[in-house]
Amino acid sequence: GSTVITVTGTHLQTIQEPKVRAKYGGVETNNYCTVVNDSTMTCLAPGLIYNKPNPPDGALRPDEFGFIFDQVSSLLVLNSTPFTHYPNPTFDLLGTSGILEVKPGSPIILKGKNLIPPAPGNNRLNYTVLIGESPCLLTVSENQLLCDSPDLTGEQRVVIQVGGLEYYPGILHIYSDNTLTLPAIIGIGAGGGVLLIAIIAVLIAYKRKTRDADRTLKRLQLQMDNLESRVALECKEAFAELQTDIQELTNDMDGVKIPFLEYRTYTMRVMFPGIEEHPVLKELDSPANVEKALRLFSQLLNNKMFLLTFIHTLEAQRSFSMRDRGNVASLLMAALQGRMEYATVVLKQLLADLIEKNLENRNHPKLLLRRTESVAEKMLTNWFTFLLHRFLKECAGEPLFMLYCAIKQQMEKGPIDAITGEARYSLSEDKLIRQQIDYKQLTLMCIPPEGEAGTEVPVKVLNCDTVTQVKDKLLDAVYKGIPFSQRPQADDMDLEWRQGRLTRIILQDEDVTTKIESDWKRLNTLAHYQVTDGSLVALVQKQVSAYNIANSFTFTRSLSRYESLLRTSSSPDSLRSRAPMITPDQETGTKLWHLVKNHEHSDQREGDRGSKMVSEIYLTRLLATKGTLQKFVDDLFETVFSTAHRGSALPLAIKYMFDFLDEQADKRSITDPDVRHTWKSNCLPLRFWVNVIKNPQFVFDIHKSSITDACLSVVAQTFMDSCSTSEHRLGKDSPSNKLLYAKDIPNYKSWVERYYRDISKMPSISDQDMDAYLVEQSRLHGNEFNTLSALNELYFYINKYKEETSNLRFFQVTQIC
């Protein structure tokens, strides 16, 4: 109530009994205001009444604040509360009864609360302390006033003044005494003793704390030394691998025959990925009238105007999804496989329409052909798929296959987690094992299926490999160069470990020896079975019936506790006939692991993801792997971005389509070279090459593992970055796959620019020459797909959008279908 509020305005002298009001917790307080003149008025700030126990020490804001001016109601509550109220200072009594004895000149301590308001700006209150009638020199702190008492004697009343408030903490009894009394001497001695004991205790505690700190420092230093040695070892291994792996990979792949897929299988995997038995591969089994109607429908599709209108009508439907667009495009290309020259004319018109639509919608020209959002874009992918098959077989397929083999072999040289797919060697940070895995390389002598003694094949494996991983490596070595679909699969084979003439042990990923800790079950490895270097193993057909095992054999000493389970009684039996030995995970709730436990789980023991050194050190393995594979990546990129390489000329389809895009750019006065460059990059590298690089199983009869897929995705991303005209600013927070090839991409970009420039300088291909080439392609592959089956599949969309397509020209002819 001591703070003065100054209010300015006009015609203030007309207000009768102005007041300022505040309301807090339902209780209202107010003070009168004094009108100084017609434009100025002063008011004493109203206090706040806190009607609950234990009032807070901090600041309060009133729930309402305003002014009472006659009948003016708009100022009773202001929009925002402009003032913050702080608690009034309070003071304790002097001594226990309000009387304090002191000597003349002794400092007087007046204790209290809220002496310095916690307001911003370090504001302070002006305190005046009177000892009797004499003021004293003050030092103000948060909880006390330190007052130098005047040279007075006798009883003096103490008065504290602050703002408009006065406090009376008590009376000072000032006396003069120059001698120490016995109680004072005893008190001083006791205080000194206590102080000495406290100092000694502090010294002891400090000494103990220092000793603990030294011990902790030594332990940390030891851990740092250990970490440093592990980091040094990791870097040394990465450097050594970089120097030796390239030659080993090249030697391993010498003489391997490339398992190209047949034209039909290759095109089907691109057009209809994931569908093995598609209707377009089968004869249509339908009544004669349906077949007749489909032939009439085929005649309609051979009408350019009808076909274009049909496609645009479908694309105009909101429920015509991206998947439908891709399916229709593939069905059309399958149906028109025998008329490639006509399919090319339609494709060019669809692309011209797409360019026109892109410009009309004022989209950025560089976005053209970037996404598969139209039938034309998918048709373009299929068009290149048809026409570049020969180029793949004769030229680009070899470096692509060599890259795939190099990635596969490099990944398998180190541990690969069978559950997570993570590997020691990787181009992808997401698929990198970020901890140290101890392993050894073993050479097993493998007897092939249907083989006999003396036909053993030496195969390199790792002792940390699971049994299935070992079987895969054995099959790769035994059936080297044989297409994947024509050889036995690991799931159909059993791995026998042969010790001597009679001892034959079936190794499995899970059996009675599988280790289970808590709710974790670890897959069996060669180290688990203690298979030694040079061991003899055999791949045998998996049998459902019992498998004869000798009645007596010697198992490794560490597994002796399982002998009673592994040995057989009088009736022949085997581990195979007892599988599965472990209750399925869905029923028991156990979690499988191989090399590293899934980081989503909370277990963090040795071998888990939590027990490892700083994981970023393992990123050096990305560099080592990249260096090993660099030659194969360069060979592939150089082959793709070359107009004449490995004795093969540039495919006519590439030159023809690039010239068409240049014509469209000239027609629409697009002179920006970056736009033309981007159109070509989106047309060929994005629509065709990236798809092939990421999915070599579209071209070859191979199996692609998850780690190989991750590495190929990094290569494909680098491929696209090389075709981009924009500059990527990279930093320490950029994705690792971008940083990995950051220094190579400028060189690759120069290859792409040279490639596009060389193509533009080549003589144009006339429509007659291109038509002759397309007719030849139609003759070679015109019978790969069943045209009527493709038309029947297309008719599904006519039936689905019957009302929307009923106004198409000639459509009534197909109604009999």
PDB file of C-alpha atoms in Angstrom, residues 141 251 342:
ATOM      1  CA  SER A 141      20.857  -8.225   2.159  1.00  0.00           C
ATOM      2  CA  ASN A 251      40.394 -63.432 -58.556  1.00  0.00           C
ATOM      3  CA  TYR A 342       2.948 -47.921 -83.093  1.00  0.00           C
TER       4      TYR A 342
END
